[in-house]
Amino acid sequence: MSQQARSLQDQVARTEKGEASDLLKPLIQIEGVTKSFGDFVAVNNVSLTIYQGELFSLLGGSGCGKTTLLRMLAGFETPTSGRILIDGQDMTRVPPYERPVNMMFQSYALFPHMTVEQNVAFGLKQDGLPRDQVRQRVAEMLDLVELGHLGRRKPHELSGGQRQRVALARALAKRPKVLLLDEPLGALDKKLRERTQLELVNIQENLGITFVVVTHDQEEAMTMSTRVAIMNQGRILQVDTPHAMYEYPNTRFVAEFFGSVNIFEGPLLEDEPGHVVIGCPDLSVPIYVGHGISSREGATVYAAVRPEKIALSKEPPADATYNTATGVVEDIVYLGGESTYLVRLDSGRLVRVDLQNQTRSSEPELTWHDRVHVSWEHSNVVVVTS
Amino acid sequence: MTNRSPFLISALAFGFAFLYVPILLLIVFSFNESKLVTVWGGFSFKWYGELFQDEQLLGAAKISLLIAAMSATLATLLGTMAGLIMARFGRFKGRTLFSGMITAPMVMPEVITGLAILLMFVVLEELTGWPDGRGITTITIAHTTFAMAYVTIVIQSRLSQMDDSVEEAAMDLGARPLKVFFLITLPIIAPALVSGWLLAFTLSLDDLVTTSFAAGPSSSTLPMVVFSSVRLGVTPKINALATIVVGLATLAIVMAGYIMHRQEQQRKRAMQRALAEQDAL
Ligand SMILES: Nc1ncnc2c1ncn2[C@@H]1O[C@H](COP(=O)(O)OP(=O)(O)OP(=O)(O)O)[C@@H](O)[C@H]1O
Ligand SMILES: [Mg+2]
């Protein structure tokens, strides 16, 4: 992440709290938007504010309504209720050809009977731009995506990665206020996808155009976005920076969807402003959490611990009153930079622990069937109530 | 190679013979010197010469081609509209009825279609004075009616294969719906338009039943003339005519095949080049 993106994140956070003097201008305001297809509610009462210059990701599983929400921003679907404002203007019922947004389609949707240059020029010609300006802008755009030498090819004469870049150039050519991207990298193979993610972020920062990206790949959302919204069954569960989303998920669903996590379920034993204690049948001792929550004692809550925040050792931890358990190493998965250990606790519960591989020795300190202690700091647990 | 049994080989031979022996015989006998169709009297182009002197046949051929061209064009126009509605309008009240009505002329006995059209023309003429008698105009209208059904099917299936998002992308880039249709949809479905037109053209060219209902005294089409002259006895002249038609059709098919094959080759080569470049990166 660039420093520029980081400071934008801070500015967004200050704007959301209303404490900044340099308040950001909301570019897209989605106000209570619902979209039903017959009885089926595809998007359910979604409200969202996206600011100028953001690279905003909509993340969620298949069929959760991401594409439908994006299509409402583009104008291809009309909300059943609610309002959409772009740059302060009500766009709810404005047709797609009059909106200051452009979309890059999942299938790329290149015009098969036109050359690459004609594809990129199409939108500019619709605006009635003079011919020499069109030509200049097309050349500029093709250079931006490094396709200057392929301008005369037809789409079917291009590889998948090249088509993706033509689609990007075409959607950017009109310099829209917002670019909507529906799974822009979905059709690329893994290596190409990772390289293209970085290129996309670079282009976005250089042009300063606001991007709204739909994806179902949480790693992609994490690497690219200034902020992420997680959707499930037509609703938005949480809107946050990738960092906050990962460290402070607000629901079990978000914790599990955004990275891997160990969830311990149990009743709330102590609920103080500065800490809570949870009784957990999976562990021999209770879980101590270093932050308060608003729930009643006795309610069932979930403690979420990320695999890389758990320590593994043959020795018992110094303080064994909270947050620890014993078990046996059942499986080890070597992943290069790190290894994943699956530990079967004495209660029968399986816990996932990720450890860095800091040395090159082929004999790890811990091996199969070792008896180990798992433990974690009380600041590394998050409690969610649903 | 799999072991081909004698049974399969004879089945193949029989199938081909069933399809092509009659046509081959027809072609061979068109070069027959003798006036008797079934007796070989030596090789000659005599009947071709006579064919090109037969004013009645030539006139009928001209009328047939004219009607075929006009009705194919009309049918393509109307069929495109109908196909567009079927493929793009989404669900609307009476959609099933509409699609059933479009395809009805394909399954309706031709005699009934012809009779219905004749009735319509008669009633229309009584009420409005148009059409003034029956002739080329009425035949064209009748042919358009049934050919349109076929064109609609061709266009609709092409449209439903087409990626909707291509049209949406054009609209997203600022083109209004009408412009999207002419700049994007039409060029993409152009091949279907051409094959729809050709289909309608051939359907019109060899139609006899419907034509008989819609034709007037001075507007005999080629199939009508051939049919009535054959009833008086087959002359080798008809064989010569049929041979020319078969020859033209074969030529058209071979040409279309060649063009498509060449395009396919070009596409493959271009695709390979693109892939090679990507690998080189
Ligand atoms: N035109 C439509 N008519 C009826 N139902 C629809 C229509 N468009 C979408 N849906 C339904 O709405 C739900 C959300 O669809 P949407 O395409 O927004 O999902 P998505 O989040 O983009 O999923 P994916 O990741 O698979 O693309 C799906 O259950 C889908 O079946
Ligand atoms: Mg989708």
XYZ file of C-alpha atoms and ligand atoms in Angstrom:
699
model
C 0.000 0.000 0.000
C 1.292 3.402 -0.930
C 1.651 6.244 1.512
C -0.900 8.171 -0.519
C -3.495 5.429 -0.019
C -2.660 5.262 3.673
C -3.251 8.955 4.228
C -6.505 8.709 2.296
C -7.600 5.978 4.683
C -6.851 8.225 7.658
C -8.714 11.074 6.053
C -11.732 8.853 5.386
C -11.691 7.716 9.008
C -11.604 11.328 10.237
C -14.380 12.319 7.836
C -16.570 9.438 8.958
C -16.139 10.558 12.558
C -16.829 14.123 11.466
C -13.749 15.444 13.239
C -11.624 16.600 10.332
C -11.366 20.145 9.135
C -10.468 18.839 5.665
C -13.687 16.834 5.311
C -13.693 14.578 2.254
C -16.420 14.972 -0.330
C -18.690 11.927 -0.604
C -18.656 10.827 -4.245
C -21.167 8.001 -4.076
C -23.980 7.945 -1.554
C -26.117 4.845 -1.465
C -29.098 5.497 0.782
C -31.230 2.585 1.938
C -31.170 0.839 -1.431
C -33.180 -2.367 -1.838
C -33.528 -4.404 -5.018
C -36.017 -7.239 -5.330
C -36.491 -9.632 -8.225
C -40.053 -10.814 -7.663
C -40.086 -12.162 -4.103
C -36.326 -12.503 -3.963
C -34.453 -9.664 -2.274
C -31.035 -9.471 -3.939
C -29.879 -6.261 -2.214
C -31.363 -5.471 1.170
C -31.422 -1.936 2.566
C -27.823 -1.054 1.768
C -26.394 2.308 2.788
C -22.845 3.217 1.869
C -20.702 6.291 1.341
C -17.673 6.168 -0.952
C -15.238 9.080 -1.138
C -13.290 10.686 -3.948
C -10.090 8.785 -4.757
C -10.926 5.567 -2.947
C -10.379 2.072 -4.221
C -13.408 0.529 -2.640
C -14.050 -3.228 -2.733
C -17.332 -5.050 -2.450
C -16.508 -8.484 -1.129
C -18.822 -11.431 -0.622
C -19.651 -14.978 -1.587
C -21.437 -16.036 -4.741
C -24.958 -14.703 -5.119
C -24.747 -12.194 -2.260
C -25.771 -9.287 -4.501
C -22.446 -7.624 -5.347
C -23.051 -7.482 -9.078
C -26.620 -6.289 -8.568
C -25.403 -3.399 -6.402
C -22.762 -2.482 -8.973
C -25.302 -2.624 -11.794
C -27.508 -0.209 -9.881
C -24.560 2.199 -9.703
C -24.065 1.836 -13.462
C -27.767 2.273 -14.174
C -28.584 -1.167 -15.550
C -30.939 -1.936 -12.673
C -33.294 0.449 -10.918
C -33.541 0.149 -7.126
C -36.882 -1.076 -5.799
C -36.480 1.547 -3.086
C -33.800 3.927 -1.840
C -31.630 6.541 -3.522
C -28.247 6.667 -5.230
C -26.374 9.962 -5.403
C -23.235 10.449 -7.443
C -21.307 13.644 -6.835
C -24.314 15.017 -4.990
C -26.783 14.429 -7.825
C -29.650 11.969 -7.584
C -28.912 9.294 -10.189
C -31.458 6.693 -9.092
C -33.429 6.845 -12.324
C -30.869 8.241 -14.746
C -30.132 5.861 -17.675
C -26.615 4.385 -18.010
C -25.690 6.534 -21.017
C -26.142 9.709 -18.991
C -24.170 8.743 -15.887
C -20.637 9.976 -15.150
C -19.545 6.410 -14.386
C -18.117 3.659 -16.543
C -18.018 -0.036 -15.982
C -15.554 -2.766 -16.753
C -17.463 -5.987 -17.270
C -16.547 -9.369 -15.903
C -16.686 -10.851 -19.410
C -14.857 -7.718 -20.691
C -17.681 -7.242 -23.245
C -15.325 -5.992 -25.949
C -16.968 -5.181 -29.274
C -15.920 -8.169 -31.395
C -16.283 -6.412 -34.743
C -14.063 -3.467 -33.835
C -10.308 -3.189 -33.478
C -8.691 -2.431 -30.152
C -8.403 1.245 -31.119
C -12.041 1.439 -32.171
C -13.095 -0.200 -28.922
C -11.245 2.377 -26.864
C -12.475 5.234 -29.060
C -16.143 4.210 -28.887
C -17.046 6.149 -25.750
C -15.131 9.244 -26.841
C -16.956 9.275 -30.180
C -20.294 9.104 -28.367
C -19.277 12.315 -26.611
C -18.651 13.927 -29.977
C -14.997 14.645 -29.286
C -13.084 15.962 -32.337
C -11.266 13.289 -34.257
C -7.677 14.315 -33.465
C -8.477 14.471 -29.759
C -10.027 11.014 -29.932
C -6.914 9.663 -31.599
C -4.651 11.292 -29.038
C -6.649 10.002 -26.072
C -6.802 6.480 -27.513
C -3.030 6.424 -27.945
C -2.605 7.704 -24.397
C -4.893 5.018 -22.997
C -3.250 2.202 -24.946
C 0.154 3.356 -23.723
C -1.177 3.366 -20.179
C -2.065 -0.318 -20.432
C 1.006 -1.073 -22.572
C -0.929 -2.137 -25.645
C 0.198 0.584 -28.030
C 1.494 -1.937 -30.548
C -1.735 -3.951 -30.754
C -4.155 -1.175 -31.657
C -5.184 -2.704 -34.970
C -5.957 -6.168 -33.668
C -9.479 -7.462 -33.197
C -10.426 -8.748 -29.717
C -10.361 -12.396 -30.816
C -6.719 -11.953 -31.770
C -5.730 -11.133 -28.187
C -4.851 -13.239 -25.164
C -6.975 -13.107 -22.014
C -4.656 -10.695 -20.218
C -4.529 -8.383 -23.226
C -8.315 -8.332 -23.491
C -8.555 -7.435 -19.832
C -6.321 -4.430 -20.429
C -8.286 -3.320 -23.489
C -11.445 -3.440 -21.387
C -9.722 -1.313 -18.743
C -8.473 1.210 -21.307
C -11.912 1.481 -22.867
C -13.605 2.060 -19.513
C -11.021 4.667 -18.472
C -10.932 6.547 -21.767
C -13.810 8.864 -20.879
C -12.203 9.774 -17.535
C -15.310 8.846 -15.551
C -15.771 10.107 -12.006
C -16.172 6.506 -10.934
C -14.988 3.291 -12.522
C -16.975 0.192 -11.625
C -15.128 -3.108 -12.004
C -16.940 -6.430 -11.784
C -14.422 -9.141 -10.897
C -11.817 -7.454 -13.115
C -9.214 -10.169 -12.599
C -11.511 -13.156 -12.283
C -10.611 -14.672 -15.648
C -6.824 -14.409 -15.259
C -4.501 -17.084 -13.928
C -2.961 -16.638 -10.493
C 0.404 -15.197 -11.486
C -1.024 -12.745 -13.972
C -3.684 -11.774 -11.462
C -1.170 -10.818 -8.799
C 0.823 -8.702 -11.213
C -2.316 -7.054 -12.566
C -3.561 -6.187 -9.068
C -0.549 -3.963 -8.549
C -0.866 -2.411 -12.006
C -4.518 -1.654 -11.359
C -3.697 0.089 -8.078
C -0.941 2.102 -9.775
C -3.235 3.246 -12.557
C -5.943 4.124 -10.072
C -3.601 6.253 -7.979
C -2.060 7.983 -10.981
C -5.379 8.920 -12.559
C -7.100 9.681 -9.251
C -10.314 8.027 -10.460
C -12.466 6.413 -7.784
C -12.699 2.633 -8.264
C -15.462 0.400 -6.967
C -14.317 -3.193 -7.373
C -16.457 -6.294 -6.953
C -14.570 -9.401 -5.926
C -15.061 -12.660 -4.104
C -11.343 -13.025 -3.415
C -10.503 -11.695 0.050
C -6.772 -11.570 -0.632
C -7.417 -9.397 -3.662
C -9.622 -7.071 -1.618
C -6.966 -6.941 1.087
C -4.078 -6.060 -1.268
C -5.860 -3.487 -3.380
C -8.443 -1.592 -1.376
C -8.493 1.491 0.759
C -11.754 0.193 2.208
C -13.775 -3.001 1.947
C -17.471 -3.724 2.400
C -18.385 -7.305 3.204
C -21.753 -8.455 1.900
C -23.823 -11.475 2.790
C -27.302 -12.299 1.519
C -27.895 -8.832 0.165
C -26.821 -6.994 3.316
C -23.628 -5.166 4.188
C -22.108 -6.553 7.373
C -19.072 -4.324 7.831
C -17.308 -1.469 6.050
C -13.707 -0.905 7.078
C -10.092 -0.720 6.001
C -8.602 -4.149 5.272
C -6.522 -3.848 8.425
C -9.477 -3.058 10.678
C -11.579 -5.699 8.982
C -8.945 -8.309 9.741
C -8.123 -7.274 13.272
C -11.566 -6.155 14.451
C -14.260 -8.109 12.641
C -17.720 -7.269 13.957
C -19.329 -10.620 13.286
C -18.355 -14.248 13.127
C -19.144 -14.254 9.397
C -16.716 -11.408 8.707
C -13.983 -13.004 10.834
C -14.325 -16.271 8.959
C -14.708 -14.738 5.520
C -11.811 -12.313 5.800
C -8.866 -14.629 6.436
C -8.823 -17.815 8.486
C -9.645 -17.825 12.167
C -10.237 -20.078 15.187
C -13.641 -19.421 16.750
C -14.316 -20.448 20.346
C -17.928 -20.403 21.417
C -19.037 -20.042 25.035
C -21.050 -18.124 27.662
C -19.992 -14.685 28.820
C -18.835 -15.065 32.447
C -17.577 -11.569 33.318
C -18.429 -8.388 31.443
C -16.381 -5.373 32.592
C -15.712 -2.180 30.610
C -12.016 -3.076 30.183
C -12.180 -6.818 29.766
C -14.446 -9.854 29.469
C -14.070 -13.485 30.448
C -15.608 -16.265 28.448
C -16.049 -19.837 29.600
C -15.064 -22.168 26.869
C -15.751 -25.900 26.985
C -13.094 -26.497 24.295
C -10.323 -25.198 26.550
C -9.488 -26.224 30.110
C -9.285 -22.562 31.213
C -11.527 -19.553 30.419
C -10.719 -16.992 27.727
C -9.708 -13.519 28.874
C -10.238 -10.736 26.368
C -8.626 -7.338 26.676
C -11.625 -5.253 25.526
C -15.185 -4.805 26.675
C -18.340 -5.588 24.747
C -21.967 -4.661 25.222
C -23.778 -7.869 25.983
C -25.349 -9.461 29.044
C -23.622 -12.052 31.201
C -24.525 -15.622 30.339
C -25.120 -14.812 26.651
C -23.331 -17.010 24.118
C -20.470 -15.145 22.461
C -17.660 -16.034 20.081
C -13.959 -15.421 20.664
C -11.977 -15.175 17.439
C -8.225 -15.826 17.394
C -6.196 -15.592 14.174
C -3.875 -18.602 13.540
C -0.721 -16.474 13.364
C -1.435 -14.901 16.771
C -1.248 -18.216 18.622
C 2.014 -19.395 20.197
C 2.984 -23.047 20.161
C 5.545 -24.576 22.514
C 6.436 -27.743 24.358
C 6.748 -25.792 27.622
C 3.644 -24.531 29.429
C 3.202 -20.725 29.303
C 4.248 -18.726 32.357
C 0.704 -17.693 33.207
C -1.710 -20.546 32.628
C -4.853 -19.084 34.215
C -6.348 -17.954 30.888
C -6.062 -18.419 27.108
C -4.214 -21.706 26.920
C -4.777 -25.385 26.231
C -2.809 -28.539 25.544
C -3.016 -30.847 22.572
C -1.172 -32.962 20.040
C 0.214 -31.888 16.655
C -1.894 -33.760 14.161
C -0.823 -32.296 10.851
C 1.778 -29.886 9.473
C 1.363 -28.092 6.143
C 4.531 -26.519 4.750
C 3.719 -23.365 2.773
C 7.185 -21.929 2.140
C 7.237 -18.740 4.175
C 5.209 -20.267 6.938
C 3.827 -23.572 8.118
C 0.350 -24.375 9.320
C 0.041 -26.685 12.330
C -3.235 -28.406 13.104
C -3.367 -29.152 16.820
C -5.952 -31.543 18.259
C -6.822 -30.204 21.736
C -7.594 -32.600 24.563
C -11.256 -31.636 24.203
C -11.127 -33.006 20.653
C -11.294 -29.540 19.116
C -8.931 -28.782 16.199
C -6.975 -25.504 16.310
C -5.054 -23.946 13.449
C -1.722 -22.258 14.186
C 0.484 -20.495 11.597
C 4.189 -20.200 12.366
C 6.901 -18.395 10.412
C 9.686 -20.580 9.017
C 12.656 -18.542 10.134
C 15.398 -21.078 9.609
C 16.121 -23.390 6.715
C 16.588 -26.518 8.777
C 14.515 -29.351 7.456
C 13.955 -30.622 10.986
C 11.414 -28.335 12.603
C 11.422 -27.955 16.320
C 7.915 -29.366 16.514
C 6.860 -32.496 14.754
C 3.920 -34.870 14.414
C 2.470 -36.291 17.644
C 4.346 -33.802 19.834
C 2.412 -32.717 22.911
C 2.198 -28.942 22.819
C 0.743 -25.959 24.623
C -1.187 -23.410 22.597
C -1.590 -19.931 24.084
C -2.234 -16.328 23.047
C -2.108 -12.808 24.433
C -5.398 -11.370 25.710
C -4.991 -8.433 23.342
C -5.053 -10.785 20.363
C -8.625 -12.008 20.815
C -11.745 -10.402 19.397
C -15.190 -11.131 20.800
C -18.248 -10.961 18.602
C -21.810 -11.562 19.646
C -23.187 -12.965 16.405
C -8.692 -46.508 -37.276
C -11.638 -48.500 -36.125
C -12.564 -51.648 -37.925
C -15.428 -50.747 -40.240
C -17.809 -53.601 -40.811
C -19.184 -54.353 -44.302
C -22.609 -53.574 -42.901
C -21.661 -50.002 -42.016
C -20.046 -49.482 -45.392
C -23.077 -50.693 -47.287
C -25.349 -48.560 -45.074
C -23.258 -45.528 -45.990
C -23.333 -46.411 -49.698
C -27.069 -46.943 -49.617
C -27.636 -43.646 -47.839
C -25.585 -41.708 -50.361
C -27.227 -43.512 -53.253
C -30.664 -42.718 -51.888
C -29.802 -39.037 -51.681
C -27.802 -38.469 -54.829
C -28.623 -41.053 -57.521
C -31.822 -39.254 -58.585
C -29.945 -35.963 -58.890
C -27.087 -37.590 -60.775
C -29.520 -39.221 -63.191
C -31.175 -35.873 -63.736
C -27.858 -34.231 -64.538
C -26.811 -37.021 -66.886
C -30.080 -36.917 -68.791
C -29.937 -33.181 -69.203
C -27.143 -33.814 -71.712
C -29.251 -36.344 -73.576
C -29.667 -35.819 -77.295
C -32.902 -37.777 -77.461
C -36.292 -36.182 -76.918
C -37.352 -39.145 -74.820
C -36.264 -38.500 -71.287
C -35.494 -42.105 -70.447
C -33.696 -43.187 -73.616
C -30.038 -42.246 -74.060
C -29.461 -40.830 -77.516
C -25.947 -39.421 -77.236
C -24.329 -36.403 -75.584
C -25.456 -32.892 -76.487
C -26.051 -29.370 -75.171
C -29.182 -29.146 -77.293
C -31.639 -28.730 -74.413
C -29.632 -25.976 -72.819
C -29.934 -24.082 -76.076
C -33.656 -24.623 -76.170
C -33.975 -23.640 -72.544
C -32.501 -20.207 -73.209
C -34.950 -19.673 -76.030
C -38.015 -20.497 -73.947
C -39.507 -17.077 -73.247
C -42.077 -18.451 -70.832
C -39.516 -20.231 -68.632
C -37.123 -17.285 -68.667
C -39.880 -14.849 -67.783
C -41.025 -17.062 -64.936
C -37.456 -17.327 -63.661
C -37.174 -13.534 -63.648
C -40.425 -13.166 -61.707
C -39.340 -15.844 -59.236
C -35.991 -14.170 -58.575
C -37.642 -10.777 -58.163
C -40.213 -12.122 -55.713
C -37.576 -14.108 -53.822
C -35.339 -11.059 -53.425
C -38.157 -8.786 -52.290
C -39.790 -11.234 -49.903
C -36.428 -12.277 -48.437
C -35.598 -8.645 -47.738
C -38.980 -7.959 -46.173
C -38.883 -11.180 -44.157
C -35.407 -10.342 -42.864
C -36.575 -6.901 -41.784
C -39.661 -8.171 -39.968
C -37.928 -11.293 -38.680
C -35.148 -9.208 -37.142
C -37.675 -7.107 -35.275
C -39.549 -10.169 -34.039
C -36.327 -11.949 -33.081
C -35.166 -8.862 -31.217
C -38.373 -8.730 -29.204
C -38.197 -12.439 -28.422
C -34.573 -12.283 -27.294
C -34.319 -8.879 -25.635
C -37.705 -7.749 -24.400
C -37.614 -10.005 -21.361
C -40.893 -11.360 -20.066
C -44.042 -9.627 -21.124
C -47.681 -10.546 -21.085
C -48.544 -12.788 -24.018
C -44.933 -13.702 -24.784
C -45.744 -17.398 -25.185
C -48.659 -16.550 -27.462
C -46.440 -14.226 -29.489
C -43.717 -16.834 -29.942
C -46.303 -19.478 -30.835
C -47.845 -17.202 -33.411
C -44.494 -16.446 -34.970
C -43.619 -20.097 -35.445
C -47.131 -21.202 -36.435
C -46.599 -20.744 -40.199
C -43.773 -23.293 -39.982
C -46.037 -26.086 -38.766
C -49.294 -25.016 -40.369
C -50.189 -27.023 -43.528
C -49.272 -24.819 -46.441
C -52.661 -25.250 -48.031
C -54.247 -23.582 -45.023
C -51.757 -20.730 -44.967
C -52.323 -20.205 -48.663
C -56.087 -20.291 -48.342
C -56.040 -17.880 -45.396
C -53.874 -15.439 -47.291
C -56.093 -15.668 -50.357
C -59.140 -14.940 -48.215
C -57.434 -11.952 -46.670
C -56.559 -10.500 -50.069
C -60.113 -10.977 -51.341
C -61.657 -9.313 -48.300
C -59.117 -6.508 -48.380
C -59.787 -5.858 -52.039
C -63.509 -5.635 -51.417
C -63.094 -3.257 -48.529
C -60.298 -0.998 -49.740
C -59.801 -1.732 -53.400
C -56.257 -2.932 -52.677
C -54.635 -5.218 -53.811
C -55.976 -4.691 -57.284
C -56.087 -8.300 -58.413
C -53.382 -10.801 -57.549
C -49.865 -10.779 -58.850
C -46.283 -10.206 -57.836
C -47.210 -8.026 -54.840
C -49.536 -10.581 -53.289
C -47.082 -13.445 -53.844
C -44.346 -11.397 -52.210
C -46.547 -10.714 -49.200
C -47.516 -14.381 -48.915
C -43.878 -15.515 -49.095
C -42.848 -12.923 -46.541
C -45.418 -14.339 -44.132
C -43.966 -17.800 -43.918
C -40.322 -16.933 -44.544
C -40.410 -14.449 -41.682
C -41.024 -17.311 -39.242
C -37.764 -18.974 -40.251
C -35.797 -15.744 -40.203
C -37.100 -14.979 -36.703
C -35.827 -18.305 -35.417
C -32.398 -17.774 -36.972
C -32.046 -14.228 -35.602
C -33.413 -15.080 -32.188
C -30.998 -17.947 -31.683
C -28.076 -15.757 -32.738
C -29.166 -13.001 -30.377
C -29.562 -15.328 -27.429
C -26.002 -16.591 -27.995
C -24.707 -13.036 -27.988
C -23.314 -11.693 -24.717
C -25.823 -9.093 -23.425
C -23.073 -7.214 -21.686
C -21.632 -6.110 -25.037
C -24.754 -4.034 -25.599
C -24.686 -2.842 -22.001
C -21.068 -1.790 -22.404
C -21.992 0.347 -25.403
C -24.791 1.975 -23.444
C -22.440 2.480 -20.509
C -20.044 4.324 -22.821
C -22.774 6.773 -23.757
C -24.646 5.286 -26.726
C -28.435 5.530 -26.697
C -30.400 2.314 -27.318
C -31.061 2.988 -31.016
C -27.412 3.732 -31.625
C -26.417 0.608 -29.723
C -28.595 -1.397 -32.066
C -27.104 -0.001 -35.255
C -23.472 0.256 -34.118
C -23.189 -2.906 -32.045
C -26.037 -5.394 -32.304
C -26.582 -5.263 -36.053
C -22.936 -5.714 -37.095
C -22.542 -8.595 -34.665
C -25.598 -10.464 -35.903
C -24.896 -9.628 -39.576
C -23.963 -13.233 -40.472
C -27.314 -14.425 -39.097
C -29.017 -11.738 -41.161
C -27.288 -13.010 -44.280
C -28.141 -16.635 -43.639
C -31.715 -15.670 -42.724
C -31.996 -13.780 -45.991
C -30.607 -16.701 -48.001
C -32.967 -19.098 -46.267
C -35.950 -16.879 -47.025
C -34.726 -16.497 -50.623
C -34.591 -20.242 -51.269
C -37.885 -20.854 -49.464
C -39.553 -18.308 -51.704
C -37.839 -19.573 -54.832
C -39.197 -23.102 -54.618
C -42.584 -22.518 -53.024
C -45.484 -23.836 -55.052
C -48.528 -24.316 -52.822
C -48.845 -20.925 -51.166
C -47.834 -19.263 -54.408
C -50.667 -20.922 -56.298
C -53.170 -19.271 -53.961
C -51.646 -15.828 -54.143
C -50.737 -15.761 -57.846
C -52.712 -14.113 -60.622
C -52.899 -15.018 -64.317
C -49.882 -12.981 -65.405
C -47.573 -13.834 -62.550
C -46.552 -17.472 -62.896
C -43.403 -18.281 -60.975
C -40.791 -20.771 -62.087
C -42.056 -23.675 -59.943
C -45.590 -23.084 -61.273
C -44.447 -23.169 -64.906
C -42.264 -26.207 -64.355
C -45.032 -28.026 -62.543
C -47.636 -27.372 -65.213
C -45.315 -28.238 -68.084
C -44.246 -31.466 -66.395
C -47.888 -32.481 -66.235
C -47.915 -32.405 -70.033
C -44.858 -34.659 -70.091
C -41.309 -34.173 -68.916
C -39.007 -32.658 -71.483
C -35.211 -32.780 -71.136
C -35.392 -28.981 -71.029
C -36.569 -29.224 -67.427
C -33.608 -31.468 -66.679
C -31.310 -28.807 -68.069
C -32.979 -26.157 -65.918
C -32.681 -28.338 -62.829
C -29.016 -29.001 -63.543
C -28.322 -25.280 -63.694
C -30.104 -24.765 -60.382
C -28.179 -27.609 -58.749
C -24.940 -26.214 -60.145
C -25.611 -22.725 -58.797
C -26.585 -24.048 -55.379
C -23.446 -26.187 -55.193
C -21.325 -23.228 -56.181
C -22.907 -21.075 -53.479
C -22.377 -23.714 -50.815
C -18.770 -24.303 -51.808
C -18.073 -20.583 -51.814
C -19.654 -20.018 -48.423
C -17.709 -22.970 -47.057
C -14.456 -21.662 -48.485
C -14.952 -18.172 -47.037
C -15.820 -19.513 -43.617
C -12.871 -21.901 -43.677
C -10.494 -19.097 -44.558
C -11.807 -16.878 -41.773
C -11.411 -19.704 -39.303
C -7.810 -20.251 -40.401
C -7.023 -16.567 -40.039
C -8.541 -16.514 -36.596
C -6.566 -19.515 -35.458
C -3.325 -18.037 -36.704
C -4.007 -14.715 -34.976
C -4.878 -16.481 -31.738
C -1.641 -18.464 -31.825
C 0.330 -15.318 -32.430
C -1.314 -13.635 -29.430
C -0.589 -16.601 -27.205
C 3.021 -16.781 -28.328
C 3.472 -13.106 -27.496
C 2.014 -13.579 -24.063
C 4.378 -16.465 -23.388
C 7.297 -14.379 -24.532
C 6.549 -11.741 -21.903
N -32.326 -10.312 -13.318
C -32.464 -11.118 -12.258
N -33.625 -11.780 -12.031
C -33.767 -12.570 -10.957
N -32.829 -12.787 -10.035
C -31.659 -12.171 -10.190
C -31.403 -11.305 -11.306
N -30.145 -10.823 -11.190
C -29.639 -11.374 -10.069
N -30.532 -12.173 -9.468
C -30.330 -12.922 -8.213
O -29.843 -12.041 -7.241
C -28.836 -12.651 -6.451
C -27.602 -11.815 -6.432
O -27.031 -11.823 -7.710
P -25.668 -11.111 -8.032
O -25.393 -11.338 -9.469
O -25.724 -9.710 -7.563
O -24.660 -11.958 -7.159
P -23.090 -11.772 -6.986
O -22.832 -11.367 -5.594
O -22.553 -10.898 -8.057
O -22.588 -13.262 -7.184
P -21.322 -13.825 -8.002
O -20.131 -13.701 -7.108
O -21.700 -15.249 -8.206
O -21.220 -13.054 -9.249
C -28.617 -14.047 -7.032
O -29.250 -14.980 -6.191
C -29.279 -13.994 -8.380
O -29.866 -15.228 -8.670
Mg -21.354 -11.223 -9.854
